[in-house]
Amino acid sequence: MSPGRRQAEQKSMWLIYDQLPQSQGHVFYERLQKLLHQKAFDAFLEKLCAPFYAERLGRKSIPPGRSFRMLLIGYFEGIDSERGICWRCSDSLSLREFLGLGPTESVPDHSSLCRIRGRLPLEVHHEVFVFVLGLLEKASLLKGKYLGIDASSMEANAAMKSIVRRDTGETYQEMLERLPKRAASGRRAGRN
């Protein structure tokens, strides 16, 4: 018996929506998306970010809601580069749905994500992160616990400034500060 050979396959020019692969989705992102829609997250972001965008110059920009969702995905999933975030979003049907991308739309390029992140001051990123964590806490998607220390009881505030990733201990703000340094070192390495 000989091994089968892969036949060259001609791709169809037309997409039938019902035949596109569907994803069960991720429960966390589905619930978060529902909360973001209920609280008019995208309108909040557009108003918050408006002073940092030109009104009519250049090409149409990536909506702030999409770029912030991508950064949040990077934080929640422990992805440490814009390139990695874009790859992960491109590869996942449920994350593409979370980003509001249609079946034929592409995920924004990592260079665009980098420019947007760099354009906005850390205060804007912090305000958005606190907003999202507040929603997660109210919806019980994020919980604090009581810790016993020397027989005294303390409530852990897992909501705002104290949340860190379990694997690295990194805060969201530290991730935002690290991304441009990593991107710059990658550019320098590429020139050599």
PDB file of C-alpha atoms in Angstrom:
ATOM      1  CA  MET A   1       0.000   0.000   0.000  1.00  0.00           C
ATOM      2  CA  SER A   2       1.410   3.420  -0.893  1.00  0.00           C
ATOM      3  CA  PRO A   3       0.758   6.686   0.913  1.00  0.00           C
ATOM      4  CA  GLY A   4      -1.951   8.895  -0.503  1.00  0.00           C
ATOM      5  CA  ARG A   5      -1.005  12.146  -2.118  1.00  0.00           C
ATOM      6  CA  ARG A   6      -2.593  15.464  -1.478  1.00  0.00           C
ATOM      7  CA  GLN A   7      -4.431  16.700  -4.522  1.00  0.00           C
ATOM      8  CA  ALA A   8      -4.167  20.311  -5.593  1.00  0.00           C
ATOM      9  CA  GLU A   9      -7.419  21.934  -4.656  1.00  0.00           C
ATOM     10  CA  GLN A  10      -8.905  24.946  -6.357  1.00  0.00           C
ATOM     11  CA  LYS A  11     -10.437  27.354  -3.857  1.00  0.00           C
ATOM     12  CA  SER A  12     -13.948  28.553  -4.483  1.00  0.00           C
ATOM     13  CA  MET A  13     -14.386  32.184  -5.349  1.00  0.00           C
ATOM     14  CA  TRP A  14     -17.668  32.446  -3.445  1.00  0.00           C
ATOM     15  CA  LEU A  15     -18.359  32.032   0.251  1.00  0.00           C
ATOM     16  CA  ILE A  16     -21.655  30.673   1.458  1.00  0.00           C
ATOM     17  CA  TYR A  17     -22.187  31.933   4.984  1.00  0.00           C
ATOM     18  CA  ASP A  18     -23.980  28.787   6.152  1.00  0.00           C
ATOM     19  CA  GLN A  19     -21.020  26.654   5.076  1.00  0.00           C
ATOM     20  CA  LEU A  20     -18.398  28.650   6.986  1.00  0.00           C
ATOM     21  CA  PRO A  21     -16.982  26.889  10.020  1.00  0.00           C
ATOM     22  CA  GLN A  22     -18.716  27.869  13.236  1.00  0.00           C
ATOM     23  CA  SER A  23     -17.247  27.955  16.701  1.00  0.00           C
ATOM     24  CA  GLN A  24     -18.857  27.117  20.012  1.00  0.00           C
ATOM     25  CA  GLY A  25     -17.133  30.207  21.301  1.00  0.00           C
ATOM     26  CA  HIS A  26     -15.525  30.803  24.630  1.00  0.00           C
ATOM     27  CA  VAL A  27     -17.971  31.328  27.480  1.00  0.00           C
ATOM     28  CA  PHE A  28     -15.837  34.045  29.101  1.00  0.00           C
ATOM     29  CA  TYR A  29     -15.596  36.108  25.894  1.00  0.00           C
ATOM     30  CA  GLU A  30     -19.273  35.619  25.072  1.00  0.00           C
ATOM     31  CA  ARG A  31     -20.321  36.901  28.500  1.00  0.00           C
ATOM     32  CA  LEU A  32     -17.794  39.737  28.368  1.00  0.00           C
ATOM     33  CA  GLN A  33     -19.058  40.745  24.904  1.00  0.00           C
ATOM     34  CA  LYS A  34     -22.632  40.818  26.186  1.00  0.00           C
ATOM     35  CA  LEU A  35     -21.577  43.043  29.116  1.00  0.00           C
ATOM     36  CA  LEU A  36     -19.622  45.376  26.825  1.00  0.00           C
ATOM     37  CA  HIS A  37     -22.641  45.787  24.550  1.00  0.00           C
ATOM     38  CA  GLN A  38     -24.960  46.454  27.506  1.00  0.00           C
ATOM     39  CA  LYS A  39     -22.672  49.198  28.824  1.00  0.00           C
ATOM     40  CA  ALA A  40     -22.092  50.815  25.379  1.00  0.00           C
ATOM     41  CA  PHE A  41     -18.367  50.061  25.585  1.00  0.00           C
ATOM     42  CA  ASP A  42     -17.628  51.012  21.992  1.00  0.00           C
ATOM     43  CA  ALA A  43     -19.321  54.429  22.288  1.00  0.00           C
ATOM     44  CA  PHE A  44     -17.451  55.013  25.578  1.00  0.00           C
ATOM     45  CA  LEU A  45     -14.136  54.208  23.848  1.00  0.00           C
ATOM     46  CA  GLU A  46     -14.814  56.345  20.807  1.00  0.00           C
ATOM     47  CA  LYS A  47     -15.535  59.342  23.032  1.00  0.00           C
ATOM     48  CA  LEU A  48     -12.496  58.630  25.247  1.00  0.00           C
ATOM     49  CA  CYS A  49     -10.109  58.183  22.295  1.00  0.00           C
ATOM     50  CA  ALA A  50     -11.465  60.930  19.999  1.00  0.00           C
ATOM     51  CA  PRO A  51      -8.905  63.582  21.057  1.00  0.00           C
ATOM     52  CA  PHE A  52      -6.057  61.302  19.915  1.00  0.00           C
ATOM     53  CA  TYR A  53      -7.351  60.677  16.375  1.00  0.00           C
ATOM     54  CA  ALA A  54      -7.434  63.049  13.411  1.00  0.00           C
ATOM     55  CA  GLU A  55     -10.964  63.740  12.274  1.00  0.00           C
ATOM     56  CA  ARG A  56     -10.488  63.437   8.518  1.00  0.00           C
ATOM     57  CA  LEU A  57      -6.815  62.776   7.717  1.00  0.00           C
ATOM     58  CA  GLY A  58      -5.435  59.481   6.508  1.00  0.00           C
ATOM     59  CA  ARG A  59      -7.115  56.160   5.982  1.00  0.00           C
ATOM     60  CA  LYS A  60     -10.011  54.886   8.031  1.00  0.00           C
ATOM     61  CA  SER A  61      -8.690  53.710  11.381  1.00  0.00           C
ATOM     62  CA  ILE A  62      -9.327  50.531  13.318  1.00  0.00           C
ATOM     63  CA  PRO A  63     -12.208  51.102  15.744  1.00  0.00           C
ATOM     64  CA  PRO A  64     -10.907  51.623  19.303  1.00  0.00           C
ATOM     65  CA  GLY A  65     -13.219  48.860  20.541  1.00  0.00           C
ATOM     66  CA  ARG A  66     -11.478  46.330  18.317  1.00  0.00           C
ATOM     67  CA  SER A  67      -7.937  47.372  19.245  1.00  0.00           C
ATOM     68  CA  PHE A  68      -8.712  47.402  22.984  1.00  0.00           C
ATOM     69  CA  ARG A  69     -10.404  44.012  22.730  1.00  0.00           C
ATOM     70  CA  MET A  70      -7.227  42.697  21.107  1.00  0.00           C
ATOM     71  CA  LEU A  71      -5.062  44.078  23.922  1.00  0.00           C
ATOM     72  CA  LEU A  72      -7.405  42.563  26.506  1.00  0.00           C
ATOM     73  CA  ILE A  73      -7.197  39.201  24.730  1.00  0.00           C
ATOM     74  CA  GLY A  74      -3.409  39.485  24.889  1.00  0.00           C
ATOM     75  CA  TYR A  75      -3.565  40.156  28.607  1.00  0.00           C
ATOM     76  CA  PHE A  76      -6.146  37.493  29.472  1.00  0.00           C
ATOM     77  CA  GLU A  77      -4.384  34.832  27.382  1.00  0.00           C
ATOM     78  CA  GLY A  78      -0.822  35.698  28.405  1.00  0.00           C
ATOM     79  CA  ILE A  79       0.380  36.710  24.930  1.00  0.00           C
ATOM     80  CA  ASP A  80       3.445  38.905  25.146  1.00  0.00           C
ATOM     81  CA  SER A  81       3.624  40.602  21.720  1.00  0.00           C
ATOM     82  CA  GLU A  82       1.373  42.404  19.253  1.00  0.00           C
ATOM     83  CA  ARG A  83       2.385  39.891  16.605  1.00  0.00           C
ATOM     84  CA  GLY A  84       1.298  37.037  18.887  1.00  0.00           C
ATOM     85  CA  ILE A  85      -2.000  38.751  19.700  1.00  0.00           C
ATOM     86  CA  CYS A  86      -2.775  39.219  15.998  1.00  0.00           C
ATOM     87  CA  TRP A  87      -1.856  35.626  15.200  1.00  0.00           C
ATOM     88  CA  ARG A  88      -4.046  34.288  18.021  1.00  0.00           C
ATOM     89  CA  CYS A  89      -6.999  36.445  16.943  1.00  0.00           C
ATOM     90  CA  SER A  90      -6.590  35.366  13.309  1.00  0.00           C
ATOM     91  CA  ASP A  91      -6.472  31.714  14.298  1.00  0.00           C
ATOM     92  CA  SER A  92      -9.565  31.646  16.523  1.00  0.00           C
ATOM     93  CA  LEU A  93     -13.108  31.843  15.184  1.00  0.00           C
ATOM     94  CA  SER A  94     -14.499  32.740  18.614  1.00  0.00           C
ATOM     95  CA  LEU A  95     -11.976  35.570  19.086  1.00  0.00           C
ATOM     96  CA  ARG A  96     -12.736  36.892  15.601  1.00  0.00           C
ATOM     97  CA  GLU A  97     -16.386  36.968  16.640  1.00  0.00           C
ATOM     98  CA  PHE A  98     -15.440  38.762  19.889  1.00  0.00           C
ATOM     99  CA  LEU A  99     -13.616  41.370  17.770  1.00  0.00           C
ATOM    100  CA  GLY A 100     -16.704  41.837  15.588  1.00  0.00           C
ATOM    101  CA  LEU A 101     -14.991  40.680  12.404  1.00  0.00           C
ATOM    102  CA  GLY A 102     -17.036  39.355   9.521  1.00  0.00           C
ATOM    103  CA  PRO A 103     -16.105  36.162   7.693  1.00  0.00           C
ATOM    104  CA  THR A 104     -14.090  37.949   5.016  1.00  0.00           C
ATOM    105  CA  GLU A 105     -12.515  40.654   7.199  1.00  0.00           C
ATOM    106  CA  SER A 106      -8.899  40.396   8.308  1.00  0.00           C
ATOM    107  CA  VAL A 107      -7.581  40.886  11.803  1.00  0.00           C
ATOM    108  CA  PRO A 108      -5.716  44.203  12.083  1.00  0.00           C
ATOM    109  CA  ASP A 109      -1.981  43.938  11.474  1.00  0.00           C
ATOM    110  CA  HIS A 110       0.397  43.971  14.431  1.00  0.00           C
ATOM    111  CA  SER A 111       1.989  47.220  13.208  1.00  0.00           C
ATOM    112  CA  SER A 112      -1.411  48.957  13.328  1.00  0.00           C
ATOM    113  CA  LEU A 113      -2.049  47.615  16.821  1.00  0.00           C
ATOM    114  CA  CYS A 114       1.379  48.891  17.902  1.00  0.00           C
ATOM    115  CA  ARG A 115       0.717  52.380  16.488  1.00  0.00           C
ATOM    116  CA  ILE A 116      -2.683  52.635  18.154  1.00  0.00           C
ATOM    117  CA  ARG A 117      -1.310  51.473  21.514  1.00  0.00           C
ATOM    118  CA  GLY A 118       1.535  53.993  21.227  1.00  0.00           C
ATOM    119  CA  ARG A 119      -0.787  56.850  20.254  1.00  0.00           C
ATOM    120  CA  LEU A 120      -2.902  56.578  23.383  1.00  0.00           C
ATOM    121  CA  PRO A 121      -1.484  57.578  26.763  1.00  0.00           C
ATOM    122  CA  LEU A 122      -1.298  55.043  29.594  1.00  0.00           C
ATOM    123  CA  GLU A 123      -4.062  56.913  31.431  1.00  0.00           C
ATOM    124  CA  VAL A 124      -6.526  56.001  28.662  1.00  0.00           C
ATOM    125  CA  HIS A 125      -5.442  52.350  28.783  1.00  0.00           C
ATOM    126  CA  HIS A 126      -5.763  52.370  32.563  1.00  0.00           C
ATOM    127  CA  GLU A 127      -9.258  53.890  32.447  1.00  0.00           C
ATOM    128  CA  VAL A 128     -10.413  51.266  29.939  1.00  0.00           C
ATOM    129  CA  PHE A 129      -8.888  48.417  31.956  1.00  0.00           C
ATOM    130  CA  VAL A 130     -10.540  49.630  35.166  1.00  0.00           C
ATOM    131  CA  PHE A 131     -13.862  49.951  33.290  1.00  0.00           C
ATOM    132  CA  VAL A 132     -13.646  46.360  31.995  1.00  0.00           C
ATOM    133  CA  LEU A 133     -12.530  44.944  35.357  1.00  0.00           C
ATOM    134  CA  GLY A 134     -15.432  46.726  37.046  1.00  0.00           C
ATOM    135  CA  LEU A 135     -17.847  45.047  34.624  1.00  0.00           C
ATOM    136  CA  LEU A 136     -16.222  41.650  35.212  1.00  0.00           C
ATOM    137  CA  GLU A 137     -16.404  42.057  38.969  1.00  0.00           C
ATOM    138  CA  LYS A 138     -20.094  43.093  38.953  1.00  0.00           C
ATOM    139  CA  ALA A 139     -20.965  40.139  36.718  1.00  0.00           C
ATOM    140  CA  SER A 140     -19.032  37.735  38.984  1.00  0.00           C
ATOM    141  CA  LEU A 141     -16.649  36.815  36.169  1.00  0.00           C
ATOM    142  CA  LEU A 142     -13.854  38.055  38.407  1.00  0.00           C
ATOM    143  CA  LYS A 143     -13.917  37.402  42.136  1.00  0.00           C
ATOM    144  CA  GLY A 144     -11.844  38.384  45.127  1.00  0.00           C
ATOM    145  CA  LYS A 145     -11.257  35.968  47.974  1.00  0.00           C
ATOM    146  CA  TYR A 146     -10.476  36.230  51.641  1.00  0.00           C
ATOM    147  CA  LEU A 147      -6.938  35.485  52.695  1.00  0.00           C
ATOM    148  CA  GLY A 148      -5.841  34.494  56.171  1.00  0.00           C
ATOM    149  CA  ILE A 149      -2.625  36.169  57.265  1.00  0.00           C
ATOM    150  CA  ASP A 150      -1.396  35.850  60.856  1.00  0.00           C
ATOM    151  CA  ALA A 151      -4.908  34.996  61.954  1.00  0.00           C
ATOM    152  CA  SER A 152      -6.309  38.258  60.608  1.00  0.00           C
ATOM    153  CA  SER A 153      -8.763  38.293  57.728  1.00  0.00           C
ATOM    154  CA  MET A 154      -8.210  40.509  54.656  1.00  0.00           C
ATOM    155  CA  GLU A 155     -10.372  40.843  51.579  1.00  0.00           C
ATOM    156  CA  ALA A 156      -8.410  40.518  48.355  1.00  0.00           C
ATOM    157  CA  ASN A 157      -9.224  43.223  45.836  1.00  0.00           C
ATOM    158  CA  ALA A 158      -8.889  41.328  42.577  1.00  0.00           C
ATOM    159  CA  ALA A 159     -10.663  44.039  40.692  1.00  0.00           C
ATOM    160  CA  MET A 160      -8.630  47.086  39.972  1.00  0.00           C
ATOM    161  CA  LYS A 161      -4.968  47.795  40.600  1.00  0.00           C
ATOM    162  CA  SER A 162      -4.091  44.506  42.236  1.00  0.00           C
ATOM    163  CA  ILE A 163      -4.943  42.038  39.474  1.00  0.00           C
ATOM    164  CA  VAL A 164      -1.930  40.263  38.017  1.00  0.00           C
ATOM    165  CA  ARG A 165      -1.380  37.325  35.713  1.00  0.00           C
ATOM    166  CA  ARG A 166      -0.804  34.092  37.601  1.00  0.00           C
ATOM    167  CA  ASP A 167       2.043  32.831  35.453  1.00  0.00           C
ATOM    168  CA  THR A 168       4.214  35.979  35.400  1.00  0.00           C
ATOM    169  CA  GLY A 169       2.819  38.261  38.114  1.00  0.00           C
ATOM    170  CA  GLU A 170       2.575  41.008  35.476  1.00  0.00           C
ATOM    171  CA  THR A 171      -0.058  43.751  35.640  1.00  0.00           C
ATOM    172  CA  TYR A 172      -1.898  45.049  32.587  1.00  0.00           C
ATOM    173  CA  GLN A 173       0.002  48.338  32.735  1.00  0.00           C
ATOM    174  CA  GLU A 174       3.354  46.508  32.902  1.00  0.00           C
ATOM    175  CA  MET A 175       2.335  44.549  29.802  1.00  0.00           C
ATOM    176  CA  LEU A 176       1.516  47.800  27.967  1.00  0.00           C
ATOM    177  CA  GLU A 177       4.906  49.252  28.960  1.00  0.00           C
ATOM    178  CA  ARG A 178       6.745  46.074  27.919  1.00  0.00           C
ATOM    179  CA  LEU A 179       5.189  45.739  24.439  1.00  0.00           C
ATOM    180  CA  PRO A 180       6.963  48.747  22.848  1.00  0.00           C
ATOM    181  CA  LYS A 181      10.314  47.710  24.358  1.00  0.00           C
ATOM    182  CA  ARG A 182       9.921  44.208  22.908  1.00  0.00           C
ATOM    183  CA  ALA A 183       8.894  45.606  19.516  1.00  0.00           C
ATOM    184  CA  ALA A 184      11.899  47.976  19.458  1.00  0.00           C
ATOM    185  CA  SER A 185      14.337  45.194  20.317  1.00  0.00           C
ATOM    186  CA  GLY A 186      12.816  43.056  17.537  1.00  0.00           C
ATOM    187  CA  ARG A 187      13.320  45.860  15.000  1.00  0.00           C
ATOM    188  CA  ARG A 188      16.947  46.305  16.075  1.00  0.00           C
ATOM    189  CA  ALA A 189      17.579  42.566  15.812  1.00  0.00           C
ATOM    190  CA  GLY A 190      16.070  42.518  12.311  1.00  0.00           C
ATOM    191  CA  ARG A 191      18.479  45.194  11.046  1.00  0.00           C
ATOM    192  CA  ASN A 192      21.580  43.250  12.032  1.00  0.00           C
TER     193      ASN A 192
END
